[in-house]
């Protein structure tokens, strides 16, 4: 028999948690609520430090009242090519908002999760994200408009290097699926 219902074991765990807390959903989740609030506060404070509103970065974000994500709006596309560089070279994983809608504004937005990381990981992840965004945007005009640079040239450079490297060099290169040294779990990790 096929069912789309929650498993009986999961239902029993939730029921037990609710019974332990007098059937009060809020008190049953106080620890998690405090963790998410602290992570949200830390992420917002870190975004303010790395991308101050008067700093000319062009990066803005929403301030949610709850949930697990923050949406950043960039002055250039947050697309698959930027995500690839982010994951591979900076150890930062995020989700392009264009995956969730067709509004043209989503092309320049990314979603950061703050639910499965701790404060140290948030701080390190923001350092890496800031480096990524700084390396892939530059002020190029008097009006301060930021342009996406580096991504296309980096992809072209790597493609050229792969195409011109000898088969022997490729054979000698170790293949590894391990995460890069110093990578972090959650959305920070590639």
XYZ file of N, CA and C in Angstrom:
570
model
N 0.837 -1.180 0.000
C 0.000 0.000 0.000
C 0.881 1.241 0.000
N 0.600 2.170 -0.879
C 1.340 3.412 -0.996
C 0.636 4.494 -0.181
N 1.415 5.231 0.586
C 0.851 6.324 1.366
C 1.761 7.531 1.285
N 1.195 8.698 1.347
C 1.979 9.925 1.377
C 1.908 10.562 2.761
N 1.409 9.838 3.718
C 1.297 10.343 5.084
C 2.647 10.278 5.789
N 2.776 11.068 6.837
C 3.964 11.033 7.667
C 4.059 9.648 8.314
N 5.274 9.154 8.444
C 5.459 7.818 9.003
C 4.940 7.755 10.440
N 4.431 6.593 10.855
C 3.936 6.450 12.227
C 5.014 6.719 13.275
N 6.259 6.382 12.979
C 7.341 6.627 13.943
C 7.538 8.128 14.121
N 7.568 8.883 13.015
C 7.721 10.331 13.115
C 6.551 10.947 13.869
N 5.337 10.466 13.610
C 4.166 10.970 14.323
C 4.289 10.698 15.817
N 4.789 9.519 16.187
C 4.942 9.164 17.599
C 5.984 10.052 18.278
N 7.075 10.347 17.581
C 8.108 11.220 18.151
C 7.537 12.609 18.414
N 6.821 13.155 17.442
C 6.217 14.486 17.609
C 5.167 14.465 18.717
N 4.351 13.430 18.738
C 3.338 13.310 19.789
C 3.990 13.248 21.160
N 5.077 12.488 21.286
C 5.790 12.398 22.557
C 6.342 13.740 22.993
N 6.907 14.479 22.045
C 7.446 15.802 22.363
C 6.326 16.738 22.821
N 5.195 16.696 22.130
C 4.069 17.545 22.523
C 3.521 17.147 23.891
N 3.402 15.850 24.156
C 2.917 15.393 25.463
C 3.863 15.832 26.572
N 5.164 15.772 26.313
C 6.157 16.187 27.307
C 6.019 17.665 27.642
N 5.535 18.457 26.697
C 5.436 19.904 26.884
C 3.991 20.377 26.996
N 3.134 19.522 27.524
C 1.749 19.906 27.793
C 0.963 20.286 26.547
N 1.288 19.680 25.420
C 0.638 19.925 24.131
C 0.832 21.359 23.641
N 1.876 22.033 24.152
C 2.170 23.403 23.756
C 3.294 23.381 22.718
N 2.939 23.669 21.484
C 3.886 23.610 20.380
C 5.043 24.589 20.579
N 4.761 25.772 21.105
C 5.813 26.760 21.324
C 6.843 26.262 22.336
N 6.398 25.814 23.493
C 7.362 25.361 24.505
C 8.085 24.089 24.052
N 7.445 23.282 23.225
C 8.097 22.080 22.705
C 9.249 22.440 21.767
N 9.247 23.664 21.237
C 10.267 24.072 20.271
C 11.089 25.272 20.732
N 11.054 25.596 22.009
C 11.771 26.772 22.503
C 13.264 26.728 22.185
N 13.897 25.581 22.376
C 15.327 25.457 22.105
C 15.632 25.757 20.634
N 14.850 25.172 19.732
C 15.067 25.384 18.298
C 14.777 26.826 17.900
N 13.720 27.399 18.471
C 13.378 28.798 18.172
C 14.528 29.716 18.584
N 15.093 29.490 19.775
C 16.217 30.307 20.252
C 17.427 30.157 19.331
N 17.711 28.944 18.900
C 18.831 28.701 17.993
C 18.646 29.439 16.675
N 17.464 29.327 16.076
C 17.208 29.995 14.794
C 17.240 31.513 14.934
N 16.703 32.037 16.046
C 16.745 33.488 16.264
C 18.185 33.978 16.391
N 18.992 33.238 17.177
C 20.400 33.616 17.336
C 21.134 33.563 16.000
N 20.894 32.506 15.216
C 21.538 32.396 13.906
C 21.112 33.528 12.983
N 19.828 33.873 13.003
C 19.330 34.964 12.176
C 19.986 36.277 12.583
N 20.031 36.554 13.887
C 20.663 37.781 14.372
C 22.137 37.843 13.958
N 22.828 36.740 14.109
C 24.254 36.700 13.772
C 24.471 36.901 12.270
N 23.631 36.250 11.460
C 23.754 36.393 10.016
C 23.462 37.834 9.581
N 22.414 38.429 10.129
C 22.084 39.816 9.784
C 23.204 40.771 10.204
N 23.747 40.579 11.401
C 24.852 41.433 11.861
C 26.074 41.254 10.963
N 26.345 40.011 10.559
C 27.475 39.748 9.676
C 27.284 40.357 8.300
N 26.070 40.287 7.783
C 25.791 40.924 6.495
C 26.004 42.432 6.591
N 25.570 43.034 7.695
C 25.777 44.474 7.900
C 27.269 44.825 7.921
N 28.079 43.958 8.533
C 29.525 44.203 8.585
C 30.173 44.055 7.210
N 29.820 43.017 6.495
C 30.464 42.725 5.212
C 29.940 43.577 4.058
N 28.672 43.959 4.141
C 28.040 44.715 3.045
C 27.277 45.911 3.618
N 27.982 46.860 4.238
C 27.277 48.004 4.836
C 26.503 48.779 3.777
N 25.368 49.317 4.191
C 24.494 49.997 3.238
C 25.178 51.189 2.574
N 26.153 51.795 3.232
C 26.853 52.934 2.629
C 28.189 52.520 2.001
N 28.414 51.213 1.874
C 29.699 50.726 1.380
C 29.793 50.557 -0.114
N 28.703 50.739 -0.842
C 28.743 50.673 -2.288
C 28.754 49.280 -2.888
N 28.493 48.257 -2.096
C 28.522 46.886 -2.636
C 27.315 46.589 -3.511
N 26.199 47.259 -3.255
C 24.976 46.981 -3.993
C 24.256 45.738 -3.518
N 24.746 45.087 -2.470
C 24.130 43.876 -1.931
C 23.094 44.288 -0.889
N 21.878 43.779 -1.043
C 20.810 44.025 -0.068
C 20.207 42.679 0.321
N 19.378 42.663 1.350
C 18.764 41.421 1.807
C 17.479 41.729 2.547
N 16.655 40.702 2.646
C 15.425 40.840 3.417
C 15.732 40.590 4.893
N 14.830 40.982 5.759
C 14.962 40.735 7.194
C 13.717 39.968 7.616
N 13.798 38.637 7.567
C 12.617 37.836 7.878
C 12.303 37.849 9.372
N 11.050 37.672 9.701
C 10.630 37.565 11.105
C 10.835 36.158 11.628
N 11.027 35.220 10.738
C 11.228 33.828 11.121
C 11.676 33.037 9.912
N 11.633 31.741 10.043
C 12.003 30.880 8.934
C 13.430 30.407 9.011
N 13.954 29.968 7.874
C 15.274 29.358 7.821
C 16.201 29.997 6.798
N 15.730 31.002 6.070
C 16.488 31.550 4.952
C 16.480 33.070 4.941
N 17.524 33.626 4.323
C 17.596 35.041 3.990
C 17.807 35.113 2.490
N 17.187 36.094 1.844
C 17.363 36.288 0.405
C 18.233 37.520 0.196
N 19.361 37.336 -0.487
C 20.243 38.431 -0.852
C 19.956 38.842 -2.288
N 19.966 40.142 -2.546
C 19.853 40.661 -3.903
C 21.203 41.252 -4.264
N 21.760 40.778 -5.371
C 23.081 41.199 -5.828
C 22.940 42.160 -7.007
N 23.975 42.929 -7.282
C 23.929 43.819 -8.440
C 24.358 43.113 -9.727
N 24.409 41.800 -9.714
C 24.740 40.992 -10.882
C 24.056 39.640 -10.715
N 23.988 38.836 -11.766
C 23.251 37.570 -11.696
C 23.825 36.577 -10.683
N 22.944 35.943 -9.960
C 23.287 34.856 -9.043
C 22.864 33.567 -9.743
N 23.663 33.150 -10.702
C 23.284 32.038 -11.564
C 24.146 30.803 -11.313
N 23.948 29.788 -12.140
C 24.665 28.526 -11.970
C 26.175 28.682 -12.126
N 26.626 29.567 -13.005
C 28.067 29.727 -13.177
C 28.691 30.345 -11.927
N 28.011 31.309 -11.309
C 28.515 31.881 -10.060
C 28.435 30.850 -8.941
N 27.370 30.076 -8.906
C 27.233 29.036 -7.891
C 28.362 28.017 -8.012
N 28.719 27.635 -9.229
C 29.810 26.677 -9.427
C 31.117 27.221 -8.852
N 31.433 28.459 -9.161
C 32.657 29.077 -8.641
C 32.577 29.203 -7.121
N 31.417 29.581 -6.620
C 31.214 29.715 -5.185
C 31.496 28.403 -4.458
N 30.931 27.335 -4.972
C 31.096 26.031 -4.332
C 32.527 25.514 -4.481
N 33.041 25.573 -5.686
C 34.347 24.988 -5.980
C 35.493 25.784 -5.357
N 35.483 27.098 -5.519
C 36.636 27.902 -5.131
C 36.524 28.550 -3.751
N 35.294 28.689 -3.240
C 35.113 29.377 -1.965
C 34.482 28.492 -0.889
N 34.014 27.301 -1.279
C 33.407 26.404 -0.300
C 32.091 26.917 0.242
N 31.361 27.702 -0.575
C 30.085 28.275 -0.145
C 28.993 27.785 -1.084
N 27.953 27.219 -0.504
C 26.829 26.726 -1.282
C 25.586 27.521 -0.910
N 24.866 28.005 -1.921
C 23.625 28.750 -1.755
C 22.718 28.345 -2.902
N 21.512 28.848 -2.890
C 20.555 28.473 -3.920
C 20.122 29.709 -4.703
N 20.256 29.680 -6.039
C 19.748 30.798 -6.834
C 18.225 30.910 -6.672
N 17.725 32.092 -6.427
C 16.280 32.276 -6.271
C 15.542 32.050 -7.584
N 16.252 32.086 -8.703
C 15.600 31.816 -9.986
C 15.061 30.391 -10.041
N 15.521 29.515 -9.160
C 14.985 28.154 -9.084
C 13.543 28.153 -8.568
N 13.146 29.238 -7.905
C 11.847 29.275 -7.238
C 10.815 30.156 -7.923
N 11.184 30.819 -9.015
C 10.210 31.676 -9.674
C 10.748 32.229 -10.977
N 9.866 32.844 -11.724
C 10.254 33.381 -13.039
C 10.329 34.901 -13.055
N 10.085 35.547 -11.934
C 10.194 36.999 -11.856
C 11.630 37.388 -12.218
N 11.832 38.348 -13.099
C 13.191 38.731 -13.498
C 14.099 39.126 -12.327
N 13.520 39.646 -11.259
C 14.321 40.051 -10.100
C 15.044 38.851 -9.482
N 14.469 37.652 -9.590
C 15.096 36.485 -8.971
C 16.430 36.123 -9.619
N 16.692 36.619 -10.826
C 17.959 36.314 -11.506
C 19.157 36.843 -10.724
N 18.953 37.869 -9.914
C 20.042 38.481 -9.142
C 19.909 38.210 -7.645
N 19.167 37.169 -7.299
C 18.962 36.867 -5.879
C 19.467 35.467 -5.547
N 19.937 35.327 -4.310
C 20.331 34.016 -3.809
C 19.742 33.814 -2.421
N 19.580 32.546 -2.075
C 18.976 32.192 -0.787
C 20.030 31.543 0.091
N 20.195 32.077 1.299
C 21.105 31.517 2.294
C 20.293 30.875 3.402
N 20.675 29.690 3.784
C 20.044 29.017 4.911
C 20.872 29.279 6.161
N 20.209 29.478 7.285
C 20.927 29.657 8.548
C 20.467 28.651 9.597
N 19.789 27.591 9.181
C 19.200 26.677 10.160
C 20.143 25.571 10.627
N 21.049 25.110 9.796
C 21.889 23.966 10.164
C 23.344 24.343 10.357
N 23.618 25.560 10.738
C 24.983 26.020 10.961
C 25.075 26.665 12.333
N 26.291 26.720 12.859
C 26.475 27.408 14.134
C 27.107 28.775 13.872
N 27.326 29.530 14.934
C 27.832 30.887 14.792
C 29.181 30.970 14.108
N 30.090 30.078 14.443
C 31.418 30.078 13.822
C 31.295 29.814 12.322
N 30.427 28.898 11.947
C 30.221 28.588 10.532
C 29.581 29.761 9.800
N 28.677 30.461 10.458
C 28.069 31.648 9.846
C 29.143 32.695 9.575
N 29.998 32.944 10.568
C 31.056 33.945 10.397
C 32.008 33.562 9.262
N 32.461 32.323 9.246
C 33.374 31.850 8.205
C 32.691 31.871 6.836
N 31.452 31.439 6.792
C 30.718 31.438 5.536
C 30.548 32.839 4.967
N 30.299 33.816 5.839
C 30.166 35.197 5.370
C 31.499 35.755 4.871
N 32.604 35.368 5.513
C 33.931 35.774 5.013
C 34.117 35.257 3.593
N 33.787 33.996 3.391
C 33.959 33.377 2.078
C 32.997 33.976 1.046
N 31.751 34.184 1.450
C 30.769 34.771 0.542
C 31.189 36.186 0.145
N 31.672 36.961 1.099
C 32.137 38.307 0.818
C 33.289 38.284 -0.183
N 34.220 37.358 0.004
C 35.345 37.232 -0.934
C 34.843 36.876 -2.330
N 33.900 35.957 -2.406
C 33.325 35.575 -3.706
C 32.690 36.772 -4.388
N 31.848 37.491 -3.677
C 31.131 38.611 -4.286
C 32.076 39.749 -4.640
N 33.104 39.962 -3.847
C 34.093 40.991 -4.169
C 34.882 40.615 -5.413
N 35.214 39.342 -5.552
C 36.003 38.888 -6.702
C 35.186 38.865 -7.988
N 33.873 38.834 -7.885
C 33.036 38.684 -9.071
C 32.174 39.898 -9.359
N 32.481 41.006 -8.752
C 31.799 42.260 -9.037
C 32.797 43.377 -8.868
N 32.689 44.415 -9.664
C 33.588 45.554 -9.509
C 32.846 46.819 -9.888
N 33.232 47.913 -9.289
C 32.663 49.196 -9.645
C 33.422 49.690 -10.862
N 32.715 49.978 -11.918
C 33.367 50.277 -13.178
C 32.883 51.584 -13.791
N 31.960 52.252 -13.141
C 31.415 53.478 -13.716
C 31.238 54.511 -12.622
N 31.092 55.750 -13.025
C 30.931 56.820 -12.049
C 29.687 56.658 -11.194
N 28.648 56.047 -11.762
C 27.424 55.890 -10.982
C 27.515 54.722 -10.003
N 28.658 54.031 -9.980
C 28.876 52.972 -9.009
C 28.223 51.656 -9.355
N 27.652 51.554 -10.547
C 26.997 50.301 -10.914
C 28.026 49.166 -10.926
N 27.664 48.066 -10.312
C 28.576 46.922 -10.264
C 28.371 46.024 -11.472
N 29.443 45.514 -11.985
C 29.386 44.602 -13.112
C 29.953 43.257 -12.716
N 29.386 42.227 -13.256
C 29.868 40.880 -13.055
C 31.128 40.719 -13.875
N 32.230 40.408 -13.233
C 33.477 40.140 -13.931
C 34.091 38.908 -13.313
N 35.018 38.368 -13.981
C 35.744 37.246 -13.405
C 35.106 35.909 -13.670
N 33.785 35.812 -13.567
C 33.149 34.513 -13.717
C 33.359 33.972 -15.121
N 33.000 34.758 -16.126
C 33.152 34.276 -17.499
C 34.615 34.050 -17.829
N 35.487 34.974 -17.418
C 36.896 34.793 -17.734
C 37.482 33.608 -16.990
N 37.050 33.386 -15.764
C 37.533 32.235 -15.003
C 37.091 30.929 -15.649
N 35.858 30.849 -16.070
C 35.370 29.644 -16.730
C 36.113 29.434 -18.044
N 36.306 30.510 -18.813
C 37.039 30.398 -20.080
C 38.483 29.972 -19.837
N 39.122 30.534 -18.825
C 40.498 30.184 -18.504
C 40.617 28.703 -18.137
N 39.722 28.230 -17.284
C 39.770 26.816 -16.881
C 39.478 25.892 -18.057
N 38.546 26.276 -18.911
C 38.248 25.459 -20.089
C 39.458 25.404 -21.011
N 40.121 26.542 -21.198
C 41.325 26.572 -22.037
C 42.418 25.694 -21.439
N 42.607 25.795 -20.141
C 43.633 24.989 -19.469
C 43.351 23.508 -19.624
N 42.071 23.113 -19.475
C 41.715 21.700 -19.646
C 41.963 21.252 -21.078
N 41.602 22.103 -22.032
C 41.737 21.736 -23.436
C 43.195 21.633 -23.859
N 44.065 22.445 -23.271
C 45.460 22.445 -23.696
C 46.351 21.548 -22.859
N 45.864 21.075 -21.742
C 46.706 20.196 -20.924
C 46.809 18.827 -21.591
N 47.936 18.221 -21.430
C 48.160 16.929 -22.078
C 47.420 15.826 -21.338
N 47.223 14.747 -22.016
C 46.571 13.595 -21.385
C 47.403 13.095 -20.211
N 48.713 13.166 -20.349
C 49.593 12.706 -19.276
C 49.382 13.529 -18.012
N 49.257 14.855 -18.147
C 49.018 15.717 -16.983
C 47.696 15.365 -16.319
N 46.689 15.089 -17.133
C 45.394 14.733 -16.566
C 45.457 13.401 -15.840
N 46.256 12.462 -16.354
C 46.399 11.164 -15.688
C 47.088 11.320 -14.347
N 48.037 12.259 -14.264
C 48.786 12.442 -13.032
C 47.989 13.170 -11.959
N 47.000 13.928 -12.374
C 46.197 14.689 -11.408
C 45.348 13.731 -10.595
N 45.440 13.784 -9.269
C 44.631 12.888 -8.443
C 43.155 13.246 -8.534
N 42.337 12.238 -8.608
C 40.897 12.459 -8.608
C 40.410 12.273 -7.178
N 39.645 13.213 -6.715
C 39.158 13.160 -5.344
C 37.758 13.716 -5.288
N 36.915 13.045 -4.553
C 35.571 13.563 -4.339
C 35.437 14.131 -2.934
N 36.569 14.174 -2.210
C 36.537 14.695 -0.849
C 36.327 16.197 -0.866
N 35.720 16.701 0.201
C 35.511 18.139 0.338
C 36.854 18.814 0.533
N 37.005 20.055 0.071
C 38.267 20.757 0.247
C 38.599 20.941 1.717
N 39.879 20.985 2.010
C 40.320 21.157 3.383
C 39.740 22.440 3.957
N 39.221 22.355 5.159
C 38.658 23.525 5.813
C 37.232 23.848 5.417
N 36.584 22.975 4.630
C 35.208 23.272 4.229
C 34.268 23.052 5.406
N 33.111 23.658 5.321
C 32.163 23.638 6.418
C 30.885 22.916 6.020
N 30.167 22.335 6.975
C 28.925 21.658 6.648
C 27.802 22.653 6.334
N 26.693 22.128 5.865
C 25.530 22.964 5.588
C 25.701 23.720 4.297
N 25.064 24.889 4.204
C 25.105 25.629 2.955
C 26.450 26.221 2.664
N 27.352 26.230 3.640
C 28.690 26.790 3.421
C 29.556 25.827 2.633
N 29.231 24.559 2.639
C 30.123 23.575 2.043
C 29.795 23.301 0.587
N 30.828 23.171 -0.200
C 30.662 22.800 -1.607
C 30.418 21.317 -1.707
